[in-house]
Structure formats: structure tokens, C-alpha cells
Coordinates of C-alpha atoms and ligand atoms in Angstrom, one line a residue:
X1 CA -13.7 -32.4 39.4
X2 CA -14.0 -33.3 35.7
X3 CA -11.0 -33.6 33.5
X4 CA -10.8 -31.3 30.5
X5 CA -10.1 -34.2 28.2
X6 CA -11.8 -37.3 29.4
X7 CA -11.3 -39.1 26.1
X8 CA -7.6 -38.8 26.2
X9 CA -7.5 -39.6 29.9
X10 CA -9.5 -42.8 29.3
X11 CA -7.3 -43.8 26.5
X12 CA -4.2 -43.2 28.5
X13 CA -5.2 -45.5 31.3
X14 CA -6.7 -48.1 29.0
X15 CA -4.0 -50.6 29.1
X16 CA -4.5 -51.2 32.8
X17 CA -8.2 -50.9 32.5
X18 CA -8.3 -53.3 29.6
X19 CA -6.6 -56.0 31.6
X20 CA -9.0 -55.4 34.5
X21 CA -12.1 -55.4 32.4
X22 CA -11.0 -58.6 30.6
X23 CA -10.4 -60.3 34.0
X24 CA -13.8 -59.2 35.2
X25 CA -15.5 -60.3 32.1
X26 CA -13.8 -63.7 32.1
X27 CA -14.5 -64.1 35.9
X28 CA -10.9 -64.9 36.4
X29 CA -10.9 -64.4 40.1
X30 CA -14.5 -65.3 40.9
X31 CA -13.8 -69.0 41.4
X32 CA -11.0 -68.6 43.9
X33 CA -11.2 -70.4 47.3
X34 CA -10.0 -68.7 50.4
X35 CA -10.5 -71.0 53.3
X36 CA -7.5 -72.3 55.1
X37 CA -5.0 -70.0 53.5
X38 CA -2.4 -67.9 55.4
X39 CA -2.9 -64.2 55.3
X40 CA -4.8 -61.5 57.1
X41 CA -8.3 -62.5 58.2
X42 CA -9.9 -59.2 57.2
X43 CA -8.6 -59.6 53.6
X44 CA -9.9 -63.2 53.4
X45 CA -13.3 -62.3 54.8
X46 CA -13.7 -59.5 52.3
X47 CA -12.5 -61.7 49.4
X48 CA -14.7 -64.6 50.5
X49 CA -17.7 -62.3 50.7
X50 CA -17.2 -61.2 47.1
X51 CA -14.4 -63.1 45.3
X52 CA -15.0 -61.4 41.9
X53 CA -13.9 -58.0 43.2
X54 CA -10.6 -56.7 42.1
X55 CA -8.1 -55.8 44.7
X56 CA -5.2 -53.4 44.3
X57 CA -2.7 -52.1 46.8
X58 CA -0.5 -49.2 47.5
X59 CA 2.8 -50.6 49.0
X60 CA 5.2 -47.9 50.2
X61 CA 8.4 -48.6 52.1
X62 CA 8.2 -46.5 55.3
X63 CA 11.7 -45.0 54.6
X64 CA 10.7 -41.4 53.6
X65 CA 7.9 -39.1 53.0
X66 CA 5.7 -39.6 50.0
X67 CA 6.1 -37.4 46.9
X68 CA 4.0 -36.5 43.9
X69 CA 5.1 -39.6 42.1
X70 CA 3.6 -41.7 44.9
X71 CA 0.5 -39.6 44.6
X72 CA 0.1 -40.8 41.1
X73 CA 0.4 -44.4 42.2
X74 CA -2.0 -43.9 45.1
X75 CA -4.6 -42.3 42.9
X76 CA -4.2 -45.0 40.3
X77 CA -4.6 -47.9 42.7
X78 CA -7.4 -46.5 44.8
X79 CA -9.0 -45.0 41.7
X80 CA -9.1 -48.4 39.9
X81 CA -10.6 -50.1 43.0
X82 CA -13.2 -47.3 43.2
X83 CA -14.1 -47.4 39.5
X84 CA -14.4 -51.2 39.4
X85 CA -16.1 -51.7 42.7
X86 CA -13.0 -53.3 44.2
X87 CA -10.8 -52.7 47.2
X88 CA -7.4 -51.1 47.6
X89 CA -5.2 -52.1 50.5
X90 CA -2.7 -49.9 52.2
X91 CA 0.4 -52.0 52.9
X92 CA 3.8 -51.1 54.2
X93 CA 6.6 -53.0 52.7
X94 CA 8.6 -52.8 55.8
X95 CA 11.3 -55.4 55.3
X96 CA 14.4 -53.2 55.8
X97 CA 14.9 -52.5 59.5
X98 CA 17.7 -50.0 59.1
X99 CA 15.9 -47.3 57.2
X100 CA 12.4 -47.5 58.4
X101 CA 10.7 -45.4 61.1
X102 CA 7.3 -44.9 62.7
X103 CA 7.4 -41.2 61.7
X104 CA 7.4 -42.2 58.1
X105 CA 4.5 -44.6 58.6
X106 CA 2.4 -41.9 60.2
X107 CA 3.3 -39.3 57.5
X108 CA 2.4 -41.8 54.7
X109 CA -1.0 -42.7 56.2
X110 CA -1.8 -39.0 56.6
X111 CA -0.8 -38.2 53.0
X112 CA -2.9 -41.0 51.6
X113 CA -5.9 -40.0 53.7
X114 CA -5.5 -36.4 52.7
X115 CA -5.6 -37.4 49.1
X116 CA -9.1 -38.7 49.8
X117 CA -8.2 -42.4 49.7
X118 CA -9.8 -44.9 52.1
X119 CA -8.4 -48.3 52.8
X120 CA -11.1 -49.1 55.3
X121 CA -10.0 -52.0 57.5
X122 CA -7.3 -53.0 55.1
X123 CA -4.1 -51.6 56.5
X124 CA -1.4 -54.2 56.4
X125 CA 2.3 -54.6 57.1
X126 CA 4.6 -57.0 55.3
X127 CA 6.3 -57.5 58.7
X128 CA 3.1 -59.1 59.9
X129 CA 3.9 -61.9 57.4
X130 CA 7.4 -62.5 58.6
X131 CA 6.4 -65.9 60.1
X132 CA 4.6 -67.0 56.9
X133 CA 7.5 -65.8 54.7
X134 CA 9.9 -67.8 56.9
X135 CA 7.7 -70.9 56.6
X136 CA 7.5 -70.5 52.9
X137 CA 11.3 -70.2 52.7
X138 CA 11.6 -73.5 54.5
X139 CA 9.3 -75.0 51.9
X140 CA 11.6 -73.8 49.1
X141 CA 14.5 -75.4 50.9
X142 CA 12.7 -78.6 51.4
X143 CA 11.7 -78.8 47.8
X144 CA 15.3 -78.2 46.8
X145 CA 14.5 -74.8 45.4
X146 CA 16.5 -72.7 47.9
X147 CA 19.9 -73.1 49.6
X148 CA 22.0 -71.4 52.2
X149 CA 24.9 -69.5 50.6
X150 CA 28.0 -69.0 52.5
X151 CA 30.2 -67.1 50.1
X152 CA 31.0 -63.5 51.0
X153 CA 29.2 -60.6 49.3
X154 CA 32.3 -60.0 47.0
X155 CA 32.5 -63.6 46.0
X156 CA 28.8 -63.6 45.2
X157 CA 29.2 -60.5 43.1
X158 CA 32.0 -62.2 41.1
X159 CA 29.8 -65.1 40.3
X160 CA 26.8 -63.1 39.4
X161 CA 27.8 -62.4 35.8
X162 CA 26.8 -59.3 33.8
X163 CA 24.0 -58.1 31.6
X164 CA 25.6 -59.8 28.6
X165 CA 27.3 -62.8 30.4
X166 CA 25.6 -65.4 32.5
X167 CA 26.5 -66.1 36.1
X168 CA 28.2 -69.2 37.6
X169 CA 27.0 -71.7 40.1
X170 CA 28.2 -71.3 43.7
X171 CA 29.9 -74.2 45.3
X172 CA 27.1 -74.2 47.9
X173 CA 24.4 -74.5 45.3
X174 CA 24.2 -78.3 45.8
X175 CA 24.2 -78.2 49.5
X176 CA 21.8 -80.9 50.7
X177 CA 18.4 -79.4 51.7
X178 CA 18.8 -80.8 55.2
X179 CA 22.0 -78.9 55.7
X180 CA 20.5 -75.7 54.3
X181 CA 17.5 -76.1 56.6
X182 CA 19.6 -76.6 59.6
X183 CA 21.7 -73.5 58.7
X184 CA 18.7 -71.4 57.9
X185 CA 17.1 -72.3 61.3
X186 CA 20.3 -71.3 63.0
X187 CA 20.4 -68.1 61.1
X188 CA 17.0 -67.3 62.5
X189 CA 18.2 -68.3 66.0
X190 CA 20.9 -65.7 65.8
X191 CA 23.9 -68.0 65.7
X192 CA 25.7 -66.1 62.9
X193 CA 26.9 -62.5 62.5
X194 CA 25.6 -60.2 59.7
X195 CA 26.8 -61.3 56.3
X196 CA 27.8 -64.9 57.3
X197 CA 25.2 -66.5 55.2
X198 CA 22.2 -65.7 53.0
X199 CA 19.4 -67.7 51.6
X200 CA 19.1 -68.0 47.9
X201 CA 16.5 -69.3 45.5
X202 CA 17.7 -72.0 43.2
X203 CA 16.5 -70.8 39.8
X204 CA 19.0 -70.4 36.9
X205 CA 22.5 -68.8 37.1
X206 CA 22.6 -68.9 33.3
X207 CA 19.4 -66.8 32.9
X208 CA 19.6 -63.7 30.7
X209 CA 17.7 -62.0 33.4
X210 CA 19.9 -61.2 36.4
X211 CA 16.9 -61.2 38.7
X212 CA 16.6 -65.0 38.0
X213 CA 20.2 -65.8 38.9
X214 CA 19.5 -67.4 42.3
X215 CA 18.4 -64.2 44.0
X216 CA 19.0 -63.7 47.6
X217 CA 15.8 -63.9 49.6
X218 CA 17.0 -63.7 53.2
X219 CA 19.9 -62.0 54.9
X220 CA 21.1 -61.7 58.5
X221 CA 20.7 -58.3 60.0
X222 CA 21.0 -57.9 63.8
X223 CA 18.8 -54.8 63.8
X224 CA 15.8 -53.7 65.7
X225 CA 12.7 -53.5 63.4
X226 CA 10.2 -50.6 64.0
X227 CA 7.4 -53.1 64.4
X228 CA 8.8 -56.5 65.2
X229 CA 11.5 -55.2 67.6
X230 CA 14.1 -57.9 68.3
X231 CA 12.0 -60.8 67.2
X232 CA 14.0 -61.3 64.0
X233 CA 17.6 -61.1 63.0
X234 CA 17.0 -62.4 59.5
X235 CA 15.0 -60.3 57.1
X236 CA 13.3 -61.2 53.8
X237 CA 14.3 -59.3 50.7
X238 CA 11.9 -57.0 48.8
X239 CA 11.3 -59.1 45.7
X240 CA 10.5 -62.2 47.7
X241 CA 8.3 -60.4 50.2
X242 CA 6.3 -58.3 47.8
X243 CA 4.8 -61.0 45.6
X244 CA 4.0 -63.2 48.6
X245 CA 2.4 -60.2 50.4
X246 CA 0.2 -59.6 47.4
X247 CA -0.9 -63.2 47.3
X248 CA -1.6 -63.4 51.0
X249 CA -3.8 -60.4 50.7
X250 CA -5.6 -61.8 47.6
X251 CA -4.5 -58.9 45.5
X252 CA -5.6 -59.3 41.9
X253 CA -3.7 -56.6 40.1
X254 CA -0.3 -55.6 41.5
X255 CA 0.5 -52.3 39.8
X256 CA 4.0 -51.0 40.0
X257 CA 6.5 -48.8 38.1
X258 CA 8.4 -49.9 34.9
X259 CA 11.7 -50.6 36.6
X260 CA 10.1 -53.8 38.0
X261 CA 9.3 -55.2 34.6
X262 CA 12.5 -57.4 34.8
X263 CA 11.4 -58.5 38.2
X264 CA 8.1 -59.9 37.0
X265 CA 9.5 -63.3 36.0
X266 CA 10.7 -63.7 39.6
X267 CA 7.4 -62.5 41.0
X268 CA 5.6 -65.1 39.0
X269 CA 8.2 -67.9 39.7
X270 CA 7.9 -67.5 43.4
X271 CA 4.1 -67.5 43.4
X272 CA 3.8 -70.3 41.0
X273 CA 6.1 -72.6 43.0
X274 CA 4.2 -71.8 46.2
X275 CA 1.0 -72.6 44.4
X276 CA 2.7 -75.9 43.3
X277 CA 3.5 -76.7 46.9
X278 CA -0.1 -76.1 47.8
X279 CA 0.8 -73.1 49.9
X280 CA -1.1 -70.5 47.8
X281 CA -4.3 -70.7 45.7
X282 CA -4.5 -69.9 42.0
X283 CA -5.3 -67.7 40.2
X284 CA -2.3 -65.7 41.5
X285 CA -2.0 -61.9 41.5
X286 CA -0.5 -60.4 38.3
X287 CA 2.0 -57.6 38.2
X288 CA 1.4 -54.8 35.8
X289 CA 3.9 -52.0 35.2
X290 CA 3.3 -48.4 34.3
X291 CA 5.6 -45.4 33.7
X292 CA 6.7 -43.5 36.8
X293 CA 6.1 -39.8 37.1
X294 CA 9.0 -37.6 36.4
X295 CA 8.5 -33.8 36.8
X296 CA 10.6 -30.9 35.9
X297 CA 12.1 -28.5 38.5
X298 CA 12.0 -31.1 41.3
X299 CA 13.9 -34.2 42.5
X300 CA 11.8 -37.2 43.3
X301 CA 14.5 -39.6 44.5
X302 CA 14.1 -40.4 48.1
X303 CA 17.8 -40.3 48.7
X304 CA 17.9 -36.7 47.4
X305 CA 14.9 -35.7 49.2
X306 CA 16.3 -37.0 52.5
X307 CA 19.5 -35.1 51.7
X308 CA 17.7 -31.9 51.2
X309 CA 15.9 -32.3 54.5
X310 CA 18.8 -33.6 56.6
X311 CA 21.3 -31.1 55.4
X312 CA 19.0 -28.3 56.0
X313 CA 18.6 -27.0 52.4
X314 CA 14.9 -26.9 53.2
X315 CA 12.9 -26.6 56.4
X316 CA 11.7 -30.1 56.9
X317 CA 9.7 -32.7 55.0
X318 CA 6.7 -30.4 54.6
X319 CA 8.7 -27.4 53.3
X320 CA 6.3 -25.8 50.7
X321 CA 9.0 -26.0 48.1
X322 CA 9.4 -29.8 48.3
X323 CA 7.5 -32.1 45.9
X324 CA 6.4 -34.2 48.9
X325 CA 2.7 -34.6 49.4
X326 CA 3.2 -32.8 52.8
X327 CA 5.0 -30.0 51.0
X328 CA 2.4 -29.6 48.4
X329 CA -0.3 -29.5 51.0
X330 CA 1.5 -26.9 53.0
X331 CA 2.1 -24.9 49.8
X332 CA -1.6 -24.7 49.3
X333 CA -2.3 -27.5 46.8
X334 CA -5.6 -29.3 47.2
X335 CA -6.2 -33.0 46.9
X336 CA -8.5 -32.2 44.0
X337 CA -5.8 -30.4 42.1
X338 CA -3.5 -33.4 42.5
X339 CA -6.3 -35.7 41.3
X340 CA -6.9 -33.5 38.3
X341 CA -3.2 -33.7 37.6
X342 CA -3.2 -37.4 37.8
X343 CA -6.1 -37.7 35.5
X344 CA -4.7 -35.3 33.0
X345 CA -1.3 -36.9 32.7
X346 CA -2.8 -40.4 32.5
X347 CA -1.0 -43.7 32.8
X348 CA 1.4 -44.8 30.2
X349 CA 3.9 -47.5 29.3
X350 CA 6.6 -45.1 28.2
X351 CA 8.7 -43.0 30.6
X352 CA 8.4 -39.3 30.1
X353 CA 8.9 -36.1 32.0
X354 CA 5.9 -33.9 32.8
X355 CA 6.3 -30.1 32.9
X356 CA 5.8 -28.5 36.2
X357 CA 3.5 -25.9 34.7
X358 CA 0.9 -28.6 34.0
X359 CA 0.7 -29.3 37.7
X360 CA 0.5 -25.6 38.5
X361 CA -2.2 -25.1 36.0
X362 CA -4.3 -27.9 37.7
X363 CA -3.9 -26.0 40.9
X364 CA -5.0 -22.7 39.3
X365 CA -8.0 -24.4 37.8
X366 CA -9.1 -25.9 41.0
X367 CA -8.5 -22.8 43.2
X368 CA -10.1 -20.6 40.7
X369 CA -13.3 -22.5 41.5
X370 CA -12.9 -22.9 45.2
X371 CA -10.9 -19.9 46.6
X372 CA -12.6 -16.8 47.8
X373 CA -11.1 -13.5 46.6
X374 CA -9.4 -11.1 49.0
X375 CA -7.2 -8.1 48.7
X376 CA -3.6 -7.9 49.8
X377 CA -0.9 -5.3 49.0
X378 CA 2.4 -7.0 48.9
X379 CA 4.7 -4.1 48.1
X380 CA 3.1 -1.1 49.5
X381 CA 3.1 2.6 48.5
X382 CA 1.0 5.2 50.2
X383 CA -1.9 6.8 48.3
X384 CA -3.6 9.9 49.9
X385 CA -6.9 11.2 48.7
X386 CA -6.6 14.9 49.4
X387 CA -10.2 15.7 48.9
X388 CA -11.5 12.9 51.2
X389 CA -12.2 14.0 54.8
X390 CA -9.5 13.0 57.1
X391 CA -11.5 11.2 59.8
X392 CA -14.1 9.7 57.5
X393 CA -14.5 6.1 56.4
X394 CA -17.0 4.1 54.5
X395 CA -17.5 0.5 53.3
X396 CA -17.1 -0.8 49.8
X397 CA -18.7 -4.1 48.7
X398 CA -16.4 -6.6 47.1
X399 CA -17.7 -9.9 45.7
X400 CA -16.2 -13.0 47.3
X401 CA -16.1 -14.7 43.9
X402 CA -16.6 -12.9 40.6
X403 CA -18.5 -15.8 39.0
X404 CA -20.3 -16.9 42.0
X405 CA -22.8 -14.3 43.2
X406 CA -24.2 -16.8 45.7
X407 CA -20.9 -16.5 47.7
X408 CA -22.0 -12.9 48.5
X409 CA -20.0 -9.8 49.2
X410 CA -18.0 -8.5 52.0
X411 CA -17.4 -5.0 53.2
X412 CA -14.0 -3.5 52.7
X413 CA -13.3 -0.3 54.6
X414 CA -12.2 2.8 52.6
X415 CA -10.6 5.9 54.0
X416 CA -8.4 8.8 53.0
X417 CA -5.0 7.0 53.2
X418 CA -4.6 3.7 51.3
X419 CA -1.9 1.2 50.5
X420 CA -1.5 0.4 46.8
X421 CA 1.2 -1.6 45.0
X422 CA 4.3 0.3 44.3
X423 CA 4.3 -0.9 40.8
X424 CA 0.8 0.5 40.2
X425 CA 2.4 4.0 40.1
X426 CA 5.1 5.4 37.9
X427 CA 6.3 8.9 37.2
X428 CA 7.1 8.2 33.6
X429 CA 4.6 5.7 32.2
X430 CA 5.6 3.6 29.2
X431 CA 3.2 3.4 26.3
X432 CA 0.2 1.3 27.3
X433 CA 0.6 1.8 31.0
X434 CA -3.0 2.4 32.3
X435 CA -2.3 2.6 36.0
X436 CA -1.4 5.6 38.1
X437 CA 0.9 8.3 36.9
X438 CA 0.8 12.1 37.2
X439 CA -2.5 13.3 35.7
X440 CA -3.8 9.9 35.1
X441 CA -7.1 8.4 36.3
X442 CA -7.8 4.9 37.5
X443 CA -10.5 3.0 39.3
X444 CA -9.7 1.9 42.8
X445 CA -11.4 -1.5 42.5
X446 CA -14.8 -1.6 44.3
X447 CA -14.5 2.1 45.2
X448 CA -13.9 5.3 43.3
X449 CA -12.1 6.7 40.4
X450 CA -9.2 8.8 41.5
X451 CA -6.9 11.2 39.6
X452 CA -3.3 11.5 40.4
X453 CA -2.4 15.1 41.3
X454 CA 1.1 15.1 42.5
X455 CA 3.9 13.0 44.1
X456 CA 5.4 13.6 47.5
X457 CA 9.1 12.6 48.0
X458 CA 11.2 12.1 51.0
X459 CA 14.6 13.8 51.6
X460 CA 16.4 11.0 49.6
X461 CA 14.0 11.3 46.6
X462 CA 11.9 8.2 47.2
X463 CA 8.2 8.4 46.8
X464 CA 6.6 9.0 50.2
X465 CA 3.0 9.3 48.9
X466 CA 1.0 9.6 45.7
X467 CA -1.6 12.3 46.1
X468 CA -4.9 12.0 44.4
X469 CA -8.4 13.4 44.3
X470 CA -11.5 11.3 44.0
X471 CA -14.7 11.7 42.2
X472 CA -17.5 11.1 44.7
X473 CA -20.0 10.2 41.9
X474 CA -18.1 7.1 40.8
X475 CA -18.4 4.7 43.7
X476 CA -18.8 1.2 42.4
X477 CA -22.2 -0.3 42.8
X478 CA -24.0 3.1 43.0
X479 CA -26.3 4.2 40.2
X480 CA -24.5 5.9 37.4
X481 CA -21.1 5.2 38.9
X482 CA -19.9 3.1 35.9
X483 CA -20.7 5.8 33.3
X484 CA -17.3 7.3 33.6
X485 CA -14.8 4.8 32.1
X486 CA -11.2 4.5 32.8
X487 CA -8.8 1.8 31.6
X488 CA -6.8 1.2 34.8
X489 CA -8.2 -0.7 37.8
X490 CA -6.0 -1.2 40.8
X491 CA -6.4 -2.8 44.2
X492 CA -5.8 -1.2 47.6
X493 CA -6.4 -1.5 51.3
X494 CA -7.1 1.2 53.8
X495 CA -4.0 2.0 55.7
X496 CA -5.8 2.6 58.9
X497 CA -7.8 -0.7 58.7
X498 CA -5.3 -3.0 57.1
X499 CA -3.6 -5.7 59.1
X500 CA 0.0 -6.7 58.7
X501 CA 0.6 -10.3 57.8
X502 CA 3.6 -12.3 56.7
X503 CA 3.6 -13.5 53.1
X504 CA 6.0 -16.2 52.0
X505 CA 6.6 -16.0 48.3
X506 CA 7.7 -19.3 47.0
X507 CA 9.4 -20.0 43.7
X508 CA 10.6 -23.3 42.4
X509 CA 13.3 -24.9 44.5
X510 CA 15.5 -25.6 41.5
X511 CA 16.5 -23.1 38.9
X512 CA 16.8 -25.7 36.1
X513 CA 14.3 -28.2 34.6
X514 CA 16.3 -31.3 35.4
X515 CA 18.3 -30.7 38.6
X516 CA 21.3 -32.9 38.8
X517 CA 21.1 -34.2 35.3
X518 CA 24.3 -35.5 33.7
X519 CA 27.2 -35.0 36.0
X520 CA 25.9 -32.0 37.7
X521 CA 25.4 -31.7 41.5
X522 CA 21.7 -31.1 42.1
X523 CA 22.5 -29.1 45.3
X524 CA 24.4 -26.5 43.2
X525 CA 21.2 -26.0 41.2
X526 CA 19.0 -24.9 44.1
X527 CA 17.3 -21.6 43.3
X528 CA 18.6 -19.1 45.9
X529 CA 15.5 -17.0 45.6
X530 CA 13.0 -19.8 46.1
X531 CA 11.7 -18.3 49.3
X532 CA 11.1 -14.6 50.0
X533 CA 9.4 -13.4 53.2
X534 CA 7.7 -10.1 53.1
X535 CA 5.2 -8.1 55.2
X536 CA 2.0 -7.6 53.4
X537 CA -1.0 -5.3 54.1
X538 CA -4.1 -7.3 54.2
X539 CA -7.8 -6.4 54.1
X540 CA -9.4 -6.9 57.6
X541 CA -11.4 -10.0 56.4
X542 CA -8.2 -11.9 56.3
X543 CA -7.6 -11.4 60.0
X544 CA -9.5 -14.6 60.9
X545 CA -8.2 -16.9 58.2
X546 CA -8.2 -20.5 59.4
X547 CA -5.1 -22.7 58.9
X548 CA -5.1 -24.1 55.4
X549 CA -7.8 -21.7 54.2
X550 CA -7.1 -20.7 50.6
X551 CA -7.7 -17.4 48.9
X552 CA -7.0 -15.7 45.7
X553 CA -5.2 -12.4 46.5
X554 CA -6.5 -10.4 43.6
X555 CA -4.0 -9.8 40.8
X556 CA -1.3 -11.7 42.8
X557 CA -2.1 -15.4 42.9
X558 CA -3.4 -18.1 45.3
X559 CA -2.4 -18.1 48.9
X560 CA -3.0 -20.4 51.8
X561 CA -2.9 -19.7 55.5
X562 CA 0.1 -21.6 56.7
X563 CA -0.9 -24.8 58.5
X564 CA 1.7 -24.4 61.2
X565 CA 2.5 -20.7 61.7
X566 CA -0.7 -18.8 60.8
X567 CA -2.8 -17.6 63.8
X568 CA -6.1 -15.7 63.8
X569 CA -4.9 -12.1 64.3
X570 CA -1.4 -12.9 63.0
X571 CA -1.9 -14.5 59.7
X572 CA 0.9 -16.1 57.7
X573 CA 0.2 -16.8 54.0
X574 CA 2.1 -19.0 51.6
X575 CA 1.9 -18.3 48.0
X576 CA 0.8 -21.5 46.3
X577 CA 1.0 -20.3 42.7
X578 CA 0.8 -17.0 40.8
X579 CA -2.2 -16.2 38.7
X580 CA -0.4 -16.9 35.5
X581 CA 2.6 -18.9 34.5
X582 CA 5.3 -16.3 34.6
X583 CA 8.2 -18.6 35.5
X584 CA 11.3 -17.7 33.7
X585 CA 9.8 -14.7 31.9
X586 CA 11.7 -11.4 32.1
X587 CA 10.8 -9.2 35.0
X588 CA 8.4 -11.8 36.4
Ligands
ATP601 P1 12.6 -46.8 47.1 O1 13.8 -46.5 46.3 O2 12.7 -46.5 48.6 O3 11.9 -48.1 46.8 P2 10.2 -45.7 45.9 O4 10.1 -44.3 45.3 O5 10.1 -46.8 44.9 O6 11.6 -45.7 46.6 P3 8.3 -47.0 47.5 O7 7.9 -46.6 48.9 O8 8.8 -48.3 47.3 O9 9.3 -45.8 47.1 O10 7.1 -46.7 46.5 C1 5.7 -47.1 46.8 C2 5.0 -47.2 45.4 O11 5.0 -45.9 44.8 C3 5.6 -48.2 44.5 O12 4.6 -49.0 44.0 C4 6.3 -47.4 43.5 O13 6.3 -48.1 42.3 C5 5.4 -46.1 43.4 N1 6.2 -45.0 43.0 C6 7.4 -44.5 43.5 N2 7.8 -43.5 42.8 C7 6.9 -43.2 41.8 C8 6.8 -42.3 40.7 N3 7.8 -41.4 40.5 N4 5.8 -42.4 39.9 C9 4.8 -43.3 40.1 N5 4.8 -44.2 41.1 C10 5.9 -44.2 41.9
MG602 MG1 10.4 -49.0 45.9

């Protein structure tokens, strides 16, 4: 799908694209040699075959489900690779054994695939590099650039300094390399309990950048890892692992979010030293930062998302109210709508918050094109056509898409008793109300013009039925039918033919634009009306809706047959988005 404003989109992504184009022009990566380097064979084979290609990667930690912010990163990384004839690797940064699970790995791969991104054979795990990472750590020790630290965590913190004050050297900083090497090997062998020692790089405790103050690169964790099992009881830290993983995979452009800007000197330091040792080949990958996506009316912090799921505030990771990719999918979003969104918001260097309505508009635009039209009555009132024969019925022809005649028409049965929307009738019409009221005429969409004759009430005064008469010469699609003009045009389903279905009407999960901002508790800001389940009357064609099939219910919005709960014959529809942005407006 094309963006509405390609010029702005192109400008917005230009700073990353400029770097890539410059590197391609200068042939920066073309001269690299691959033979004999550690790293995955498939990555080396691909790079050797065509060294000039750019390579990006999407590197999630498998410690939660992906959200819309990750979608931005995925689409950026895979999109750049596609646009510049490169490759994008899928890599799990799985260095933390305590929080990671196979379930997350599976859900992440499914989400990336669903977005239409293809990593081909390039699926990697940082845990596959544990042996190499360990060997490199020994190299740092041997070169006097890393040491085993034996202070406690509190003592380390005390020496670390602050943003404005440098840190202090540890008494272990000058430990001879041979002693550090021996201790590090024994750490690996499992001789020490958690926390007894860590391995630190020896950089500069006086650095203005805290990340450069002898960062910890290994710690002891007697924990099972979801892939390496009990093979390791020491685990490398993220900063150390990430840059090396990029280099081992021959990544050229390592694109990440802005909070890593201060980590870039460390990224470069580690790789430059390894290149000095001869362990890695230059040119090395370069880190480029962009602004993360923030969106109104949602939370995107993994911790908060986990809390919402684990405490049961929502019904699982794919709850249609969650901003997870699985949630958006179940809500009825299409991959194309998310891609359109990513293009439209662009890639910037400044953090900002995007309004949720931009995302919803992208969905409307996409579904307006691809969703067939159907009729559903969500809040039924009975309409009886007194002059229509009781046992009779006929078919009306309704277009599947108003702008796409090639999509054809379907037959919609019409009979004496119909369901209409309760709000399409009123006894006392305000000025400008063109729908049904006593004495008024409307067109029943794709059928006849009817005139409201009287209202029937039950014993408690509620409306039991709206009685009308129809004009047999006004059937839509028959010659002369359109000569008589009326202003109102309402939808309906035949009561006898309609099928009952469940409709889940979703609203935003949070009632405020920035849940949990300031000192507020985000849980207190959950919108109590974010999910409403109703029974809807559906036209018969909806009976066979397939899971994930999307429709526009005329005048209501876009709905998707629920992926888990909808069955042919017993459909369940989720409202993806209303037709117009009515959020927050009175009476919406
Ligand atoms: P964690 O706190 O667990 O690290 P995370 O959101 O950074 O959480 P990762 O799995 O590390 O999750 O993220 C994978 C990639 O997605 C990273 O490159 C990260 O920069 C990117 N990413 C995460 N959140 C956003 C966001 N809101 N917008 C754009 N990119 C994001
Ligand atoms: Mg992260």
C-alpha cells in the first residue's frame, strides 16, 4: 500500500537511509574478508557471496510478547534490507536465563512472520555464541583489558560514581591477568555461588559516560537457560553480547532505539579491541539510533504489559485491547495497516508520542479497501411491514463493496418482520433527524421505502415494534425505484433469516492518553468499559465467516471474525475500529 505522503516519509527516514546510501556508495563493506572468522556459517556464506550487501537485524529479547513499538523496529530493519537489496537477520538476544521462555520465542517469530518479514535462513540466537563470547572474554583478560571483580554488588555501586562525579577504581582492578583468568575459568566451572564475582572490562572509571566505567560483562547465575540448559552458570551481559553478535553475523547497520546512544562508545570499544586482537575483521558494524515509538492510550513497557496479563486485567497476551502485535492481530488489524502506520510516522531522531487515532486511521484506510460490506444490527428493534404478506420473502441485492463492482453482489433476504437499530427510530425526532419517526419515510437500504404508521408498546411502555407500510414500487435496483427520494437510509436484517452472533465491542484499554504518567498508577486508569459483549443480528452471509475474515458492518465499523472463538454457524466478531473517530465525543 502506498503512503499518502511519500515525500515526508522519505524525508523522515532519511538520516538512516543517508548513512546506508553513503556506505553503499563508498563500498565500505565490499572489501571485507570472511574466511576463518567465528560466527554462523550461513551468515558468512551469504556475506562472502555478496560482501557489499547491507545487513540489518531485529534483536528481541524473548522475555515478552512483541508490541507495536517492536513492529516499528521490525518494519524498519526488514524494510531497509528489502529496499537496499540486503538481508535482515532475526536474532534472539537471549542472555538472561531467568526471564526468557520458549513461548516468547514462538510468539515473536509468529508476529514477525505475520508482519510479512522474511529472515530466510538467518535465524540466530545469541546463546549460540556463548562459547565465542567466553573465548573473547578470555582474550580481554589476557590483554589486560578485563579483570575478575570480587566486591559485592553494593560495594560496586558505591564506587560507580554518578552522572556528575566519576567513579573510583576497585582494589581488584590491578589483579594480574593470570589470576583473573584462573578465577574466570573457575566461575565457568561452577565453583562459586551467584554474586561471588563478576568479570569487568577495564576501560575508564573516570569517564563521563557511566557505561564506560569498567562495565560488568559476565555474572554468575546458576540458572537453567531455555536453550543451553545447564551448560552455563555464567552469562554474558547484554551490552557485551549485542555488539559481538552483530559482528559475528556481519551486520553492517545495527539500528536501535535512542536510549542506547550512550552505549555506543562501549559498543565500538569492545569491537575495536577485538579487531585489534585479530578476533574480528574490520569494517565493524555501526550502531545507529532512532526514536522509539510512543503511542497514546496504551502502555508499551514490557513490565507493565506482563503485569496486565499476569494479574488478569486482560485476557492473555493476544487480548484485542493490548498493543501487542498478537493483540492487534486479534483485534482485526492487518499487517498492511501496521506497515502504513510505520511509513506514515517515519523514523526520527527526536522522541515523540504518536496519537492513537493515526494508527486507527491507517486501519480504516486499509480495511476500507479490503473489507467486504455486510449488514449487522447491534441493538435491535423490531420493524413490522403491515402491508407485506406474512409468509412471503424475497431477495435484495447488496453490493459487496460500493466502489468495487467487480466484487459482485450478494442476496439479502427480505420479509415482513425485520430488525433495525433501536436508534434508527424515535418518537420525538429532533430537528435534522431523517430516520424513522411516526409519519416519516426512509429507505430500507437495498430494499424498499417504508413509512412509519404507528408504534406498538409493551405493558411497561417500551417499544415492542415499529409498524410501517412499504411502497412496492420502490425496490432498489428496479426501474423507476429511485424516483421517489427520501433523506433517511437505514440498514436492517430479516428477523426470520438473521443469525445471532456475538459481537465484542472494544474501546481503548485506558481512559487517558498517557496512562501512568507522573505519579499515577496506570492500573487505576484502565477504562472499565473497554469491552462490551452483545448479541447481534447478522445477515445470513456472515454465517460462514472464516476466522480472521474482516468485514465492514455498514454504518458501524470494521469487524473481524475472532481467531479463537468464532465458528462457522456460530460467529463471534471483534470490533476492530469504528467507521469514524468518535473517541471521547459526547454520546459516541
Ligand atoms: P527490554 O526492556 O526487555 O529490553 P525492549 O522493549 O527493549 O524491552 P527488546 O526485545 O530488547 O525489548 O527489543 C527488541 C528491539 O525492539 C530493540 O532493538 C528495541 O530497540 C526495539 N524496540 C523496543 N521498543 C521499541 C519502541 N517502542 N519503538 C521502537 N523500537 C522499539
Ligand atoms: Mg531491549
